[in-house]
One Martini backbone bead per residue (centre of mass of N, CA, C, O) as a GRO file, in nm:
protein
  189
    1MET     BB    1   2.923  30.499  11.006
    2GLU     BB    2   2.604  30.604  11.036
    3GLU     BB    3   2.359  30.699  10.834
    4THR     BB    4   2.140  30.979  10.785
    5TYR     BB    5   1.788  31.001  10.714
    6PHE     BB    6   1.515  31.122  10.585
    7SER     BB    7   1.166  31.098  10.634
    8VAL     BB    8   0.857  31.002  10.465
    9GLY     BB    9   0.537  31.002  10.401
   10TYR     BB   10   0.487  30.691  10.212
   11ASN     BB   11   0.297  30.526   9.956
   12SER     BB   12   0.441  30.212   9.874
   13PRO     BB   13   0.509  29.943   9.705
   14VAL     BB   14   0.594  29.616   9.863
   15GLN     BB   15   0.798  29.335   9.854
   16ILE     BB   16   0.815  29.074  10.107
   17GLU     BB   17   1.069  28.834  10.145
   18PHE     BB   18   1.116  28.562  10.327
   19THR     BB   19   1.404  28.437  10.485
   20ASP     BB   20   1.677  28.198  10.592
   21LEU     BB   21   1.886  28.388  10.639
   22THR     BB   22   2.178  28.478  10.853
   23GLU     BB   23   2.304  28.656  10.625
   24ASN     BB   24   2.400  28.902  10.443
   25PRO     BB   25   2.430  28.968  10.139
   26ASP     BB   26   2.631  29.047   9.905
   27GLU     BB   27   2.675  29.241   9.626
   28SER     BB   28   2.736  29.004   9.433
   29MET     BB   29   2.483  28.842   9.489
   30LEU     BB   30   2.285  29.060   9.418
   31GLY     BB   31   2.387  29.105   9.125
   32MET     BB   32   2.305  28.806   9.028
   33GLU     BB   33   1.974  28.834   9.120
   34ILE     BB   34   1.887  29.055   8.952
   35PRO     BB   35   1.644  29.127   8.765
   36PRO     BB   36   1.633  29.238   8.446
   37LEU     BB   37   1.424  29.475   8.475
   38PHE     BB   38   1.588  29.622   8.696
   39ARG     BB   39   1.837  29.675   8.523
   40ILE     BB   40   1.704  29.835   8.298
   41SER     BB   41   1.587  30.060   8.470
   42ASP     BB   42   1.860  30.162   8.575
   43ALA     BB   43   2.006  30.208   8.293
   44MET     BB   44   1.754  30.420   8.200
   45GLU     BB   45   1.728  30.672   8.366
   46HIS     BB   46   1.946  30.851   8.193
   47LEU     BB   47   2.141  31.048   8.069
   48ASP     BB   48   2.445  31.117   8.082
   49PRO     BB   49   2.570  31.405   8.208
   50GLY     BB   50   2.804  31.435   8.003
   51THR     BB   51   2.631  31.408   7.750
   52THR     BB   52   2.433  31.631   7.808
   53LYS     BB   53   2.638  31.863   7.817
   54ALA     BB   54   2.758  31.821   7.536
   55LEU     BB   55   2.491  31.859   7.376
   56LYS     BB   56   2.397  32.141   7.493
   57LYS     BB   57   2.643  32.310   7.369
   58TYR     BB   58   2.511  32.297   7.063
   59GLY     BB   59   2.221  32.377   7.158
   60THR     BB   60   1.878  32.384   7.152
   61GLU     BB   61   1.825  32.129   6.990
   62PHE     BB   62   1.984  31.938   7.180
   63SER     BB   63   1.835  32.012   7.435
   64ARG     BB   64   1.561  31.905   7.335
   65LEU     BB   65   1.656  31.617   7.283
   66VAL     BB   66   1.730  31.547   7.572
   67ASP     BB   67   1.450  31.598   7.690
   68GLN     BB   68   1.306  31.387   7.514
   69VAL     BB   69   1.467  31.137   7.600
   70ASN     BB   70   1.400  31.164   7.902
   71SER     BB   71   1.096  31.139   7.866
   72TYR     BB   72   1.098  30.853   7.741
   73THR     BB   73   1.245  30.719   7.974
   74ASP     BB   74   1.026  30.769   8.184
   75LYS     BB   75   0.808  30.605   8.037
   76ILE     BB   76   0.957  30.334   8.030
   77ASN     BB   77   0.996  30.312   8.338
   78SER     BB   78   0.695  30.306   8.405
   79ILE     BB   79   0.637  30.045   8.254
   80LEU     BB   80   0.840  29.865   8.401
   81CYS     BB   81   0.725  29.907   8.682
   82TYR     BB   82   0.448  29.793   8.620
   83LEU     BB   83   0.544  29.508   8.536
   84MET     BB   84   0.689  29.435   8.799
   85HIS     BB   85   0.445  29.472   8.987
   86ARG     BB   86   0.262  29.254   8.846
   87GLU     BB   87   0.447  28.998   8.909
   88ILE     BB   88   0.371  28.971   9.230
   89ASP     BB   89   0.056  28.919   9.285
   90GLY     BB   90   0.038  29.014   9.605
   91LYS     BB   91   0.277  28.881   9.728
   92ASN     BB   92   0.380  29.016  10.003
   93GLU     BB   93   0.217  29.285  10.000
   94PHE     BB   94   0.284  29.625  10.070
   95THR     BB   95   0.266  29.944  10.243
   96THR     BB   96   0.412  30.214  10.297
   97GLU     BB   97   0.455  30.474  10.540
   98THR     BB   98   0.768  30.505  10.528
   99VAL     BB   99   1.064  30.674  10.376
  100SER     BB  100   1.418  30.611  10.319
  101GLY     BB  101   1.759  30.560  10.268
  102ALA     BB  102   1.745  30.325  10.506
  103GLY     BB  103   1.418  30.276  10.473
  104PHE     BB  104   1.112  30.136  10.626
  105THR     BB  105   0.755  30.130  10.682
  106VAL     BB  106   0.505  29.905  10.813
  107ILE     BB  107   0.185  29.748  10.837
  108SER     BB  108   0.178  29.451  11.055
  109GLY     BB  109   0.069  29.130  11.210
  110SER     BB  110   0.291  28.952  11.132
  111SER     BB  111   0.504  28.692  11.255
  112GLU     BB  112   0.739  28.711  11.038
  113PHE     BB  113   0.821  28.967  11.195
  114ARG     BB  114   1.156  28.958  11.296
  115PRO     BB  115   1.410  29.047  11.445
  116ASP     BB  116   1.678  29.018  11.205
  117ARG     BB  117   1.532  28.954  10.959
  118ILE     BB  118   1.577  28.854  10.636
  119VAL     BB  119   1.494  29.045  10.337
  120ARG     BB  120   1.336  29.059  10.030
  121LEU     BB  121   1.318  29.338   9.794
  122ARG     BB  122   1.039  29.523   9.629
  123LEU     BB  123   1.052  29.856   9.530
  124PHE     BB  124   0.800  30.110   9.452
  125PHE     BB  125   0.783  30.413   9.223
  126PRO     BB  126   0.557  30.475   8.995
  127GLU     BB  127   0.563  30.797   8.955
  128TYR     BB  128   0.899  30.752   8.882
  129GLY     BB  129   0.996  30.472   8.764
  130ILE     BB  130   1.078  30.299   9.031
  131ALA     BB  131   1.289  30.003   9.094
  132ILE     BB  132   1.377  29.795   9.377
  133TYR     BB  133   1.648  29.564   9.454
  134CYS     BB  134   1.683  29.408   9.781
  135TYR     BB  135   1.801  29.410  10.114
  136GLY     BB  136   1.688  29.337  10.452
  137LYS     BB  137   1.601  29.430  10.796
  138VAL     BB  138   1.447  29.366  11.082
  139GLU     BB  139   1.446  29.597  11.333
  140SER     BB  140   1.124  29.615  11.398
  141ALA     BB  141   0.827  29.476  11.591
  142ASP     BB  142   0.520  29.603  11.687
  143PRO     BB  143   0.240  29.452  11.820
  144ASP     BB  144   0.062  29.701  11.889
  145SER     BB  145   0.107  29.889  11.621
  146ARG     BB  146   0.233  29.710  11.374
  147ARG     BB  147   0.514  29.824  11.340
  148VAL     BB  148   0.759  29.804  11.073
  149VAL     BB  149   1.114  29.798  11.057
  150ILE     BB  150   1.318  29.851  10.763
  151GLU     BB  151   1.649  29.783  10.666
  152PHE     BB  152   1.891  29.847  10.459
  153THR     BB  153   2.171  29.625  10.364
  154THR     BB  154   2.147  29.536  10.045
  155ILE     BB  155   2.247  29.804   9.831
  156ARG     BB  156   2.280  29.986   9.580
  157ASP     BB  157   2.387  30.299   9.539
  158SER     BB  158   2.195  30.373   9.303
  159ASP     BB  159   1.937  30.287   9.458
  160ARG     BB  160   1.959  30.474   9.698
  161GLU     BB  161   1.952  30.730   9.524
  162ARG     BB  162   1.665  30.673   9.411
  163VAL     BB  163   1.519  30.683   9.678
  164ILE     BB  164   1.605  30.968   9.757
  165ALA     BB  165   1.486  31.105   9.507
  166ALA     BB  166   1.190  31.025   9.558
  167VAL     BB  167   1.164  31.151   9.840
  168THR     BB  168   1.241  31.438   9.754
  169ARG     BB  169   1.021  31.483   9.543
  170TYR     BB  170   0.788  31.439   9.740
  171GLN     BB  171   0.862  31.663   9.938
  172GLN     BB  172   0.837  31.892   9.732
  173LEU     BB  173   0.540  31.844   9.671
  174LEU     BB  174   0.438  31.898   9.960
  175LEU     BB  175   0.551  32.186   9.986
  176ARG     BB  176   0.401  32.305   9.744
  177LYS     BB  177   0.117  32.237   9.843
  178ARG     BB  178   0.133  32.395  10.109
  179ALA     BB  179   0.187  32.673   9.979
  180GLU     BB  180  -0.075  32.682   9.814
  181GLU     BB  181  -0.271  32.657  10.052
  182LYS     BB  182  -0.171  32.910  10.196
  183ALA     BB  183  -0.227  33.108   9.965
  184ASN     BB  184  -0.533  33.045   9.945
  185SER     BB  185  -0.605  33.122  10.241
  186ASN     BB  186  -0.507  33.419  10.215
  187VAL     BB  187  -0.702  33.501   9.987
  188GLN     BB  188  -0.973  33.423  10.149
  189SER     BB  189  -0.920  33.625  10.407
   0.00000   0.00000   0.00000
């Protein structure tokens, strides 16, 4: 059964490396080739929820400590994301138009985008300190609109969850902004 995810208009940098692979790599192959900085970024996401809960039950001091550690972790992840993004030097770098837990769209007139072509991806959400390394497949490439749809095919579950979390946080930000604009326009009326 294919899962359905909502997508949101989101401009995020992505490096798309065209491969000559004829089959999607399996998760063990992906696991062996994930660059070290991507592994570190994933491992440092936040304190384990069980640890967080255990520490917070000891009182406010520990609760503040957990919040402080998570804050530092966010800052370290932002720096790691920045470093990883700088490593790609603009080679095959695109900006997403929309993103979802299933994949994303970009605009490109490149003839390299052919349906069913397997691509290696480095997707960045700099404002959230998230960097994802995975594989995808060109689902469609419309030469008229130049819209290219790429579906994630080999992605760790934790990375898909991080994509979904970034998209959800961004959607919440948009909704909050829209509510504020609506409230401001009501006040001015």
